[in-house]
Short mmCIF file of N, CA and C in Angstrom, two decimals:
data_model
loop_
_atom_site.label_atom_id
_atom_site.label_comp_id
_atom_site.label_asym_id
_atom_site.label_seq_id
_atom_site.Cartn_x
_atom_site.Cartn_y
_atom_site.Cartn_z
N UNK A 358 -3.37 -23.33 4.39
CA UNK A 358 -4.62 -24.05 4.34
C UNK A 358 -4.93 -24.39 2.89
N UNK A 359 -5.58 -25.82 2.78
CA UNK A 359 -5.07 -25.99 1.18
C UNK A 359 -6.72 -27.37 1.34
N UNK A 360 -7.36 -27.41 0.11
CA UNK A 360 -8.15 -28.11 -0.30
C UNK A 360 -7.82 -28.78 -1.89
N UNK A 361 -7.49 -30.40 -1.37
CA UNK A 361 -7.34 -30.91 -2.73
C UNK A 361 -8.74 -31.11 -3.67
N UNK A 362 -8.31 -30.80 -4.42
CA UNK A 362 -9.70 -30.35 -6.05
C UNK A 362 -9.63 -31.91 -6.79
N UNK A 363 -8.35 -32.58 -7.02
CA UNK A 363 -8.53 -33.71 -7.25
C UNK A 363 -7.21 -34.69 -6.92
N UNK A 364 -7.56 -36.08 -6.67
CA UNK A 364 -5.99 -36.73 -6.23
C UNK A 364 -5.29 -37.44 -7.59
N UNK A 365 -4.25 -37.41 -6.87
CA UNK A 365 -2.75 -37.59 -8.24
C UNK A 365 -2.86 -38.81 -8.32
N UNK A 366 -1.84 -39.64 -9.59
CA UNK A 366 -2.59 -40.58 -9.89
C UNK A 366 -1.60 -42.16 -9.44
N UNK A 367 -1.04 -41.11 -8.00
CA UNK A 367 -0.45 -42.42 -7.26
C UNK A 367 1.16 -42.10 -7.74
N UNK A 368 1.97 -42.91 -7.40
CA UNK A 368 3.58 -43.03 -7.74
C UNK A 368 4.32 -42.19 -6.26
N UNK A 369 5.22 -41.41 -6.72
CA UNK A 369 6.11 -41.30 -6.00
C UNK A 369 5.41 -39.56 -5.51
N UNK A 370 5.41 -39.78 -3.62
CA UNK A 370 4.88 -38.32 -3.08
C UNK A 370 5.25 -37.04 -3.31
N UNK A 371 5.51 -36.00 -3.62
CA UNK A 371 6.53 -35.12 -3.44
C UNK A 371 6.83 -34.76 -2.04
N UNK A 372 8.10 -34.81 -1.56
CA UNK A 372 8.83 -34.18 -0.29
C UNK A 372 9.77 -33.54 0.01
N UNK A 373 10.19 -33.06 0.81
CA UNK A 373 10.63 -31.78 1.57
C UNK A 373 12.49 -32.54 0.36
N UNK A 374 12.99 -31.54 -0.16
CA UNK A 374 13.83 -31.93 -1.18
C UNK A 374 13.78 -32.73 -2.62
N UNK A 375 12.78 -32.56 -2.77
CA UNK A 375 11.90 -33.95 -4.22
C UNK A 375 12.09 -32.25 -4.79
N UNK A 376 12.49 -32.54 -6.42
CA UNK A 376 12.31 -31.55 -7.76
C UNK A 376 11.28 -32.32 -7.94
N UNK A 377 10.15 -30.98 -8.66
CA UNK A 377 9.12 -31.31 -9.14
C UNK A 377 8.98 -30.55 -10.31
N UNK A 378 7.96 -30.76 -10.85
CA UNK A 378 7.46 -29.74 -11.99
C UNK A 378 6.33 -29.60 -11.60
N UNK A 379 5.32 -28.57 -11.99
CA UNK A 379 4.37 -27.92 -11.37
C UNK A 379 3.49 -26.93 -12.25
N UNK A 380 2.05 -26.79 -12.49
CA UNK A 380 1.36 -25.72 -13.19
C UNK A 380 0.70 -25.05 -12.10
N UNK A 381 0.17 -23.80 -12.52
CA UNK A 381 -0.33 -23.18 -11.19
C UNK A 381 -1.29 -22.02 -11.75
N UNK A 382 -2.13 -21.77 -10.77
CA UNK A 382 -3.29 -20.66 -11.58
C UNK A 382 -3.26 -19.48 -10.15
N UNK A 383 -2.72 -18.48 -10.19
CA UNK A 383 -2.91 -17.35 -8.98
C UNK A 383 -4.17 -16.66 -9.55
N UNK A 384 -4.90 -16.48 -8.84
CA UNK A 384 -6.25 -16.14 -8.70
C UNK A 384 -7.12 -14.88 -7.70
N UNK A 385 -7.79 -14.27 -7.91
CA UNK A 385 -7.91 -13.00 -6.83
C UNK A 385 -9.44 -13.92 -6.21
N UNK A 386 -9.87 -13.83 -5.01
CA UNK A 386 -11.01 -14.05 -4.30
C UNK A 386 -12.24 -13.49 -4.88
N UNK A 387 -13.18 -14.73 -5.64
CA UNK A 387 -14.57 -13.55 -5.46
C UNK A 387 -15.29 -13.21 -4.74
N UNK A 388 -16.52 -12.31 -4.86
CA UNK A 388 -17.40 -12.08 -3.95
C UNK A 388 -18.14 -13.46 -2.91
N UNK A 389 -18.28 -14.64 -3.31
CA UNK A 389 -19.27 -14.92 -2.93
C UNK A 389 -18.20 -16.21 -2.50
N UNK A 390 -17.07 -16.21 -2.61
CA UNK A 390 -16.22 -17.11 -1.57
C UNK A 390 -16.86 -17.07 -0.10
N UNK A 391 -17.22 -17.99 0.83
CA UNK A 391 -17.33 -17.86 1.85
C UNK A 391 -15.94 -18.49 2.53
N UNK A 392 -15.60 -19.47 2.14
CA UNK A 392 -14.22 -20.46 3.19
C UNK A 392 -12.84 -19.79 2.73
N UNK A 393 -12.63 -19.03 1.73
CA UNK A 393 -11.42 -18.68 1.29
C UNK A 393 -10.73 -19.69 0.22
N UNK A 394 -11.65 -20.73 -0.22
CA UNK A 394 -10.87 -21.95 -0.82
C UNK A 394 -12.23 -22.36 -2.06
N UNK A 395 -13.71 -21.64 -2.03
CA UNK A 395 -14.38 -21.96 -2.60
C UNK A 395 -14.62 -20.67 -3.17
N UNK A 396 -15.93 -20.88 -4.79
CA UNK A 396 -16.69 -19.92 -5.36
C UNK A 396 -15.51 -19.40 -6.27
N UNK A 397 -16.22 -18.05 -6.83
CA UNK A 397 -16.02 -17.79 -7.78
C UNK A 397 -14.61 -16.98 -7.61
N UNK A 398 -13.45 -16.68 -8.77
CA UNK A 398 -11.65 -16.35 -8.53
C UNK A 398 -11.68 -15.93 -9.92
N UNK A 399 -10.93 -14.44 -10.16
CA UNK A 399 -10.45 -14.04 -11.23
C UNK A 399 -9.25 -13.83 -11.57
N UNK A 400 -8.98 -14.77 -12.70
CA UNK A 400 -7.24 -15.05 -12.67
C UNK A 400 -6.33 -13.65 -12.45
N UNK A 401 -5.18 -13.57 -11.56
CA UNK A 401 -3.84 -12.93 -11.73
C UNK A 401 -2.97 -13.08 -12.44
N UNK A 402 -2.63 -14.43 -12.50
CA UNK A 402 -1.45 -14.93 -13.33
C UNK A 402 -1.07 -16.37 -13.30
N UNK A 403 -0.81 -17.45 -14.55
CA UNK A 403 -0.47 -18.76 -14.39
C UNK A 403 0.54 -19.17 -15.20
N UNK A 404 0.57 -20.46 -15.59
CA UNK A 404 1.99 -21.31 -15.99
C UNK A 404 0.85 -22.68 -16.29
N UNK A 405 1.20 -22.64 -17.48
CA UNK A 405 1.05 -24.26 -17.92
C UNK A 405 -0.80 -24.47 -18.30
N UNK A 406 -1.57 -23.22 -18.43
CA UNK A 406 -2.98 -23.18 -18.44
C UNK A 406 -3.30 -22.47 -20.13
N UNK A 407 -2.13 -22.10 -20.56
CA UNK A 407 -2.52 -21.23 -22.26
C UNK A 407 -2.99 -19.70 -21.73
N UNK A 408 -2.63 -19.05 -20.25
CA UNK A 408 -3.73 -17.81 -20.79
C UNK A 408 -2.80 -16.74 -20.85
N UNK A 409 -1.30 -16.75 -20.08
CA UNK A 409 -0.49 -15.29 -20.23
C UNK A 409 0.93 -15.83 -20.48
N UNK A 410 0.75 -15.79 -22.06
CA UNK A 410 1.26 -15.92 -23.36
C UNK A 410 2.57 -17.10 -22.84
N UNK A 411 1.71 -18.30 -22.54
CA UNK A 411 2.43 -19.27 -22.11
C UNK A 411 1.83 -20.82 -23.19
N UNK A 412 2.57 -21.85 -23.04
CA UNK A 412 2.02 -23.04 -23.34
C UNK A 412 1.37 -24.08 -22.69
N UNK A 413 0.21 -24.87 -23.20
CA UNK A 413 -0.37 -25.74 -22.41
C UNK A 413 0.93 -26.83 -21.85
N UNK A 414 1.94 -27.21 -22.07
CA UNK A 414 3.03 -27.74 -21.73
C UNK A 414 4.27 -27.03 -21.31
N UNK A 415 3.80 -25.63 -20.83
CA UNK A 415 5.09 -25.03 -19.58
C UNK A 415 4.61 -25.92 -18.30
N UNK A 416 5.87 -25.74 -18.10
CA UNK A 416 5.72 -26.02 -16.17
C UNK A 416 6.98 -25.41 -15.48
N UNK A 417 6.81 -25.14 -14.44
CA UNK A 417 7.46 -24.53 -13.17
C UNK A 417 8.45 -25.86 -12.06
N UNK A 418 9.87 -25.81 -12.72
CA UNK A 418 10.28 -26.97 -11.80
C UNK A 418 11.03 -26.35 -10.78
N UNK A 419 11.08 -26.79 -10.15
CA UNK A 419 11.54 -26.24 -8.67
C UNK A 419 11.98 -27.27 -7.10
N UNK A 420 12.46 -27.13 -6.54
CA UNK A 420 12.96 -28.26 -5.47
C UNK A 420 12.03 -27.80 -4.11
N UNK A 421 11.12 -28.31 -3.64
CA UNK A 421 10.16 -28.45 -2.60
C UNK A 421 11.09 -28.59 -1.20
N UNK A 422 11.31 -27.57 -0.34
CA UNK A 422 11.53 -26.80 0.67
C UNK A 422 12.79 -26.44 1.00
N UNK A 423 13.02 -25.95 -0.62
CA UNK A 423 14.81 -25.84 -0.40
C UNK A 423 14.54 -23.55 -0.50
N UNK A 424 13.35 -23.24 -0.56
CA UNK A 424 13.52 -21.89 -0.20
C UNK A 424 12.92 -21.00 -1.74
N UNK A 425 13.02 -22.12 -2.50
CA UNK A 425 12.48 -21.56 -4.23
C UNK A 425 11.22 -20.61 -4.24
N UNK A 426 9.97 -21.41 -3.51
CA UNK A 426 8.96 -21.41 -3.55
C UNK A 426 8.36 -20.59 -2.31
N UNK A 427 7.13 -19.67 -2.86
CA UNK A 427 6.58 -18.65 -1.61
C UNK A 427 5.94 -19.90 -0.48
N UNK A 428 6.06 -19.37 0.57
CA UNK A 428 6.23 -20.55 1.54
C UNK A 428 4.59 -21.34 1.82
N UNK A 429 3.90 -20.87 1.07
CA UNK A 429 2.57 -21.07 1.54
C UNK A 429 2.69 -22.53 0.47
N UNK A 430 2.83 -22.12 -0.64
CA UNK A 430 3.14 -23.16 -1.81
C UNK A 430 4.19 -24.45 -1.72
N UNK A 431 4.98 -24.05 -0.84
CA UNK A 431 6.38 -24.61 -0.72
C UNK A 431 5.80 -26.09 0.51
N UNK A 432 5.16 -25.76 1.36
CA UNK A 432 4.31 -26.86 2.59
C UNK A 432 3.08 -27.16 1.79
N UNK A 433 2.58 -26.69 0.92
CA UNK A 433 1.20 -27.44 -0.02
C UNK A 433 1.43 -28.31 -0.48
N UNK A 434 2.59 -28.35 -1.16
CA UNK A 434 3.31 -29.35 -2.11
C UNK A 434 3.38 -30.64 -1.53
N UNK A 435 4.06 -30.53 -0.08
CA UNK A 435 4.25 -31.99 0.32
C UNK A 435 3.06 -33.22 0.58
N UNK A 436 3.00 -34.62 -0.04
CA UNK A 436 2.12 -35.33 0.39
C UNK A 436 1.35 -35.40 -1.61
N UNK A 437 1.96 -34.53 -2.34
CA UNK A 437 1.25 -34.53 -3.65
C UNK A 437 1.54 -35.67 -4.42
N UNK A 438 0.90 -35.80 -4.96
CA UNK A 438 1.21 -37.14 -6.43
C UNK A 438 1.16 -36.73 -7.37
N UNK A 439 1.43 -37.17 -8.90
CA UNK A 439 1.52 -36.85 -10.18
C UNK A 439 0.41 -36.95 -10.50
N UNK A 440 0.09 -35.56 -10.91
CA UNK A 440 -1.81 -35.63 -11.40
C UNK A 440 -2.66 -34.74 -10.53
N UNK A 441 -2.20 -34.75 -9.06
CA UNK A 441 -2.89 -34.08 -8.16
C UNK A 441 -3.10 -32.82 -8.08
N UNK A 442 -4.30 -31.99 -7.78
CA UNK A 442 -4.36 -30.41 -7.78
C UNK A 442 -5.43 -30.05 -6.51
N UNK A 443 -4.44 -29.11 -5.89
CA UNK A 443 -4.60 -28.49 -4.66
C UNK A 443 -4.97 -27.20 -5.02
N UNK A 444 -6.01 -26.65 -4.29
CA UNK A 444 -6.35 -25.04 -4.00
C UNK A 444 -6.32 -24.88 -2.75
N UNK A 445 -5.18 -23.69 -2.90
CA UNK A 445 -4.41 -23.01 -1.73
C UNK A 445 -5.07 -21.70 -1.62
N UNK A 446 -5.63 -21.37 -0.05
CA UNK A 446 -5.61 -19.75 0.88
C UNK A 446 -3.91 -19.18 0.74
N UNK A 447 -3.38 -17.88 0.35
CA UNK A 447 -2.21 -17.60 0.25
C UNK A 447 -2.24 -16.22 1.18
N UNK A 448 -2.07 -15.93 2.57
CA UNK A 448 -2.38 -15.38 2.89
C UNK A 448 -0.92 -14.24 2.43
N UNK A 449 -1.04 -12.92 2.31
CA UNK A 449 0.04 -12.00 1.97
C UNK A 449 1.20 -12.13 2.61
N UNK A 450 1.53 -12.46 3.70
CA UNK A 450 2.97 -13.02 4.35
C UNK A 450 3.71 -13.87 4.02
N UNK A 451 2.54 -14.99 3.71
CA UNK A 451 3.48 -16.26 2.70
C UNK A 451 2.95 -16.39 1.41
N UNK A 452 3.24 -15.24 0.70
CA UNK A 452 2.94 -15.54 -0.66
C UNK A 452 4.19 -13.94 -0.94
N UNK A 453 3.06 -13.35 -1.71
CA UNK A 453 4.12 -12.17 -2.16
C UNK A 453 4.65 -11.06 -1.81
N UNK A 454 4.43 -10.71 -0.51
CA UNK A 454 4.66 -9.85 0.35
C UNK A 454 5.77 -9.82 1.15
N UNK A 455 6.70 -9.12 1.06
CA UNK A 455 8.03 -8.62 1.88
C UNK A 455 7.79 -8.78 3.25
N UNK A 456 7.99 -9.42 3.99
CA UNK A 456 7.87 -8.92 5.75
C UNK A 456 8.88 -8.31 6.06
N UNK A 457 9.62 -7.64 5.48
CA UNK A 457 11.07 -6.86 6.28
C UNK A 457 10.78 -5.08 6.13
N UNK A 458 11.78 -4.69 6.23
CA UNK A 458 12.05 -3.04 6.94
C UNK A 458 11.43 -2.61 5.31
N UNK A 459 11.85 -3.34 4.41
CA UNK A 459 12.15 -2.43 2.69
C UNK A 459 10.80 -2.23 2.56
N UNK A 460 9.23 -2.22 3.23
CA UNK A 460 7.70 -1.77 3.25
C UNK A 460 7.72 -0.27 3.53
N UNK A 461 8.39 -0.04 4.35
CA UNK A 461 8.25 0.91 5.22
C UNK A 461 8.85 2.47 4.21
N UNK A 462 8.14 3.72 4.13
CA UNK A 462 8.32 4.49 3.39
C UNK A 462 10.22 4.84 4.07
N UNK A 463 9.99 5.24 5.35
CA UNK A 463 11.56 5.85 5.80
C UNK A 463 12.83 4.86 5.03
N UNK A 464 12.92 3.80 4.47
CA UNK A 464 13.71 2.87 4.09
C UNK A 464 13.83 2.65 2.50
N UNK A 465 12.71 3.16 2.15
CA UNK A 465 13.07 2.94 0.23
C UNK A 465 13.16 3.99 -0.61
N UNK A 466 13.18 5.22 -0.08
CA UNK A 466 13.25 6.14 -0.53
C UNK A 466 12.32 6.84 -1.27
N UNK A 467 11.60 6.38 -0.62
CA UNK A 467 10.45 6.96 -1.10
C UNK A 467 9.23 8.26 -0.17
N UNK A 468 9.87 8.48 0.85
CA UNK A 468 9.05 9.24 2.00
C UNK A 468 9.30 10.60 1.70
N UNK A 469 7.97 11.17 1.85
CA UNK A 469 7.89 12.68 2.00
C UNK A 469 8.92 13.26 3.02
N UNK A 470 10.00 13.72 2.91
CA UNK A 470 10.79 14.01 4.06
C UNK A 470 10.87 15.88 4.36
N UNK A 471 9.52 16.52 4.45
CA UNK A 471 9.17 17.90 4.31
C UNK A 471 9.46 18.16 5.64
N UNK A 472 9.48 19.52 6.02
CA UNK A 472 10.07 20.14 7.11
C UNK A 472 8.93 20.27 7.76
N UNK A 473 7.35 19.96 7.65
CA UNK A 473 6.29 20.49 8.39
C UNK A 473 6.26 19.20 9.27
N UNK A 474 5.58 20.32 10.49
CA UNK A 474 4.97 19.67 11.41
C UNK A 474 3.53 18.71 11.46
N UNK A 475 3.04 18.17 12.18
CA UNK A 475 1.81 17.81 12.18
C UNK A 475 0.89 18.58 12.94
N UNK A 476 0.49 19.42 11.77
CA UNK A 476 -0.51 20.06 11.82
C UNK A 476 -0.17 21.51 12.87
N UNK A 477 -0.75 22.73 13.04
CA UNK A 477 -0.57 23.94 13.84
C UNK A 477 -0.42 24.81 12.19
N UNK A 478 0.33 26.13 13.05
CA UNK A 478 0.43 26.96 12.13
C UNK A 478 2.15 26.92 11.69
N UNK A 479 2.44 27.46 10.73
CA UNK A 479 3.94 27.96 10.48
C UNK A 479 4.48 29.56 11.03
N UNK A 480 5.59 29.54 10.90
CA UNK A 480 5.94 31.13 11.03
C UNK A 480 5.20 32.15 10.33
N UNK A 481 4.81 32.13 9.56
CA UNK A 481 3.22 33.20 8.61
C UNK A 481 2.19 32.91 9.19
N UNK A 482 2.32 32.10 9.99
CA UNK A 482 0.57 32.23 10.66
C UNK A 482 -0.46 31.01 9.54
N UNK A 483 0.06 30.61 8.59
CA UNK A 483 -0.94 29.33 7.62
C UNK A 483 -0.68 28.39 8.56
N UNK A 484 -1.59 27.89 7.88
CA UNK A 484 -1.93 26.22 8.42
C UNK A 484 -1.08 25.87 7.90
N UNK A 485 -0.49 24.21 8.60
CA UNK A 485 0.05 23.28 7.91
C UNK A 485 -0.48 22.04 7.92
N UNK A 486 -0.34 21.64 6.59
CA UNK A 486 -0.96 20.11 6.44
C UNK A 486 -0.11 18.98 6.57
N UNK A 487 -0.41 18.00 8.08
CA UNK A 487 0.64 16.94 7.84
C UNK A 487 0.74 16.44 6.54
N UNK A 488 2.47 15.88 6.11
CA UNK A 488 2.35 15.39 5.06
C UNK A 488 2.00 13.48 5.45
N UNK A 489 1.69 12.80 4.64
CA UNK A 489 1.47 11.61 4.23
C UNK A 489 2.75 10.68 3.87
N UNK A 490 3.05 9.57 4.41
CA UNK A 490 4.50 8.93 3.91
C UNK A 490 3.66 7.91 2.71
N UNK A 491 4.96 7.85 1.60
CA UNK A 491 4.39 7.36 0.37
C UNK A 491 5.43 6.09 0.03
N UNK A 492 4.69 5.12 -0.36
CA UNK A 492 5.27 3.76 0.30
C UNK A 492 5.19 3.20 -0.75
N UNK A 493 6.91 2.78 -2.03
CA UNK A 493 7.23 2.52 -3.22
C UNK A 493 6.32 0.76 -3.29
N UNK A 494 5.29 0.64 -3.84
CA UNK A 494 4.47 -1.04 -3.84
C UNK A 494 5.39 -1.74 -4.42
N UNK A 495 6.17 -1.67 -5.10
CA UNK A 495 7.31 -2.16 -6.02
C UNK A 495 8.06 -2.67 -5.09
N UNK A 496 8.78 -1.89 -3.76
CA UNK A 496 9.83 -2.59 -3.16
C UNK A 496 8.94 -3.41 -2.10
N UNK A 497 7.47 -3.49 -1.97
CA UNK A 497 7.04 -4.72 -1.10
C UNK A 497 6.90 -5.79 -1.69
N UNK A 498 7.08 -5.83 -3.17
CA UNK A 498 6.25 -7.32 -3.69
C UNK A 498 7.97 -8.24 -3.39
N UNK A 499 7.59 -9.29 -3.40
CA UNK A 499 8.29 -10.23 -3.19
C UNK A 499 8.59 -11.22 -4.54
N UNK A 500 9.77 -10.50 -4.81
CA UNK A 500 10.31 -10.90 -6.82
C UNK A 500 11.00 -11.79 -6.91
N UNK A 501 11.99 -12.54 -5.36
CA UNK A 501 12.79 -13.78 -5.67
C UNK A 501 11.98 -15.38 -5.45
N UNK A 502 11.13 -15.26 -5.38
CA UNK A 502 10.21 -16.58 -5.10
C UNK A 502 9.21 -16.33 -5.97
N UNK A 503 9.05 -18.29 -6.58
CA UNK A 503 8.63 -18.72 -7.43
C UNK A 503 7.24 -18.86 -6.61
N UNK A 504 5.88 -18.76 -7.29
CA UNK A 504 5.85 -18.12 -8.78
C UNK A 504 6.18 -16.59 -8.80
N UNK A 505 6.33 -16.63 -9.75
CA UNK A 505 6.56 -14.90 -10.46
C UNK A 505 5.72 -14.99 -11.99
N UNK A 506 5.17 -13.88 -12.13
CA UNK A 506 4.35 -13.84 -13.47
C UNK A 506 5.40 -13.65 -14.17
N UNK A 507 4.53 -13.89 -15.89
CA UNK A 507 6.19 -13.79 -16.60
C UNK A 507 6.10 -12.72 -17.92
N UNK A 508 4.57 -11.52 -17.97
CA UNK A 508 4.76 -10.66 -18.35
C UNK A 508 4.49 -9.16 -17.55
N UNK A 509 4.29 -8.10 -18.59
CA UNK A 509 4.01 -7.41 -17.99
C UNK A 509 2.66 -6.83 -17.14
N UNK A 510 1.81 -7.31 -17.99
CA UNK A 510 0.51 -7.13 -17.27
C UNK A 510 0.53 -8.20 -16.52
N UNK A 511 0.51 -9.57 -15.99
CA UNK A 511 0.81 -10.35 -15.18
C UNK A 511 0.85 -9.19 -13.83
N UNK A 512 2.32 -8.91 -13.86
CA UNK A 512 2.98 -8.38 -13.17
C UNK A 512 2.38 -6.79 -12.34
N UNK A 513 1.84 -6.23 -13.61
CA UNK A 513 0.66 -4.85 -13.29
C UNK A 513 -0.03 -5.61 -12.26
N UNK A 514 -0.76 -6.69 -12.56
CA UNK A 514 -2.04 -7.72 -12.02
C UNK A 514 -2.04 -7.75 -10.45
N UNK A 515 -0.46 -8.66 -10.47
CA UNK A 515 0.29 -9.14 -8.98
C UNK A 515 0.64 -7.73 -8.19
N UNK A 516 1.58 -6.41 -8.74
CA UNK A 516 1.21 -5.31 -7.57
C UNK A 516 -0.11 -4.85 -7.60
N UNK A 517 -1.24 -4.91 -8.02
CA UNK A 517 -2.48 -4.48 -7.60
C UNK A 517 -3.27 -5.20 -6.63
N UNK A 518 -2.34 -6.48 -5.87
CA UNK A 518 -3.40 -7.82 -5.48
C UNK A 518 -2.24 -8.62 -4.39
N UNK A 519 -1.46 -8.22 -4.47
CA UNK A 519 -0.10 -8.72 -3.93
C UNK A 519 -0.42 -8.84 -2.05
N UNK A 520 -0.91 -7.59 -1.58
CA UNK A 520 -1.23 -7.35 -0.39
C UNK A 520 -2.64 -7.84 0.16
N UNK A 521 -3.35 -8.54 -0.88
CA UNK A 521 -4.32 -9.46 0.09
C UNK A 521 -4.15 -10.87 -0.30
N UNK A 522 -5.29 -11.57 0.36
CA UNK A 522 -4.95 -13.08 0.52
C UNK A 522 -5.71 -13.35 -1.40
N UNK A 523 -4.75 -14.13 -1.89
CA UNK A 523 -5.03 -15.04 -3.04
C UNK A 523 -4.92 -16.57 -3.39
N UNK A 524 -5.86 -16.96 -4.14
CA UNK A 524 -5.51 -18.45 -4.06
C UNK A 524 -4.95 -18.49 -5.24
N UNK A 525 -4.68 -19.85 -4.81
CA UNK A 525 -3.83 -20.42 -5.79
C UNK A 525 -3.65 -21.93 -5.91
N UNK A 526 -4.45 -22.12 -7.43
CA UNK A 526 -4.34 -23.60 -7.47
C UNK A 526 -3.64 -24.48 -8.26
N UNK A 527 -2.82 -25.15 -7.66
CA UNK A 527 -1.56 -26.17 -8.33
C UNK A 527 -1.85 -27.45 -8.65
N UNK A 528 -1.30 -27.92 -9.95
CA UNK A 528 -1.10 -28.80 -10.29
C UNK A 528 0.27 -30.06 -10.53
N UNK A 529 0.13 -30.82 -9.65
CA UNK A 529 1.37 -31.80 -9.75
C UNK A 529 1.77 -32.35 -10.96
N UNK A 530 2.89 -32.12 -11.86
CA UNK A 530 2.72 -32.61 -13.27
C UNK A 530 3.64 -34.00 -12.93
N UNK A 531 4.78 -34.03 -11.94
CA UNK A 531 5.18 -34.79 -11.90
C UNK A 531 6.37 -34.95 -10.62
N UNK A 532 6.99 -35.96 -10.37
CA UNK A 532 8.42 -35.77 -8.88
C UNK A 532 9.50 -36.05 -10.22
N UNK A 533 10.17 -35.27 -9.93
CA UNK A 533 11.38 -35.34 -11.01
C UNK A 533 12.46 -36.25 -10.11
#
């Protein structure tokens, strides 16, 4: 779900195989968003805006639905012009979030794998406290699709925010 902010300034569309170049602002939801696409957003991480230790003339080129791009971004794109900027709903499935097995504590190595039961007593007669499975955030974020922040706090930013919906608003710099 995507709301254009302003239209491009005409020429050639971008489509499903068009290289483009691209700026982009990932953004966390504020309070007083009601639609998911309006109000107030505190940056995560961008490209091509001056704020995480980038230039007002980076951009992000990439080939539009060849698999580069988190998929929410990757179907925004199409129908854009040079100039144009879209604000995108990124809901966590199609943005930075893993949908496969590697979430799950039993699979990354990361699970409490203790001999207690859930809950009763042990052979001494104590209680036992179920343990809790502990689930590595590192192996859910989703690191081969563009965007990716490009330092480290960026990156701190994106696993603290990764698992809810963020927007994200793009700018068409050009169809290569």
């Amino acid at each position: 779900r995507y709301r254009d902010v302003a239209a491009g300034s005409g020429g050639a569309a971008a489509a499903k195989g068009a290289s483009v170049a691209l700026k982009y602002r990932v953004m966390r939801l504020g309070k007083r968003a009601t639609d998911n696409l309006s109000g107030e957003a505190s940056p995560v991480f961008s490209l091509g805006y001056g704020e995480d230790d980038d230039s007002l003339t980076d951009v992000l080129k990439a080939k539009v639905g060849s698999g580069q791009l988190i998929p929410a971004l990757d179907s925004a794109l199409v129908g854009m012009t040079a100039g144009g900027k879209r604000r995108l709903f990124v809901v966590p499935e199609k943005g930075w979030k893993k949908i496969n097995a590697s979430c799950s504590a039993a699979t990354n190595g990361a699970s409490n794998s203790g001999e207690a039961s859930a809950g009763g007593l042990d052979v001494l007669g104590q209680a036992v406290v179920p343990l809790a499975e502990i689930v590595d955030n590192d192996a859910c974020i989703e690191d081969t699709l563009l965007p990716q922040p490009r330092n480290f706090g960026a990156r701190r930013r994106l696993a603290r925010r990764f698992d809810e919906g963020l927007l994200v608003e793009v700018e068409l710099v050009g169809v290569l």
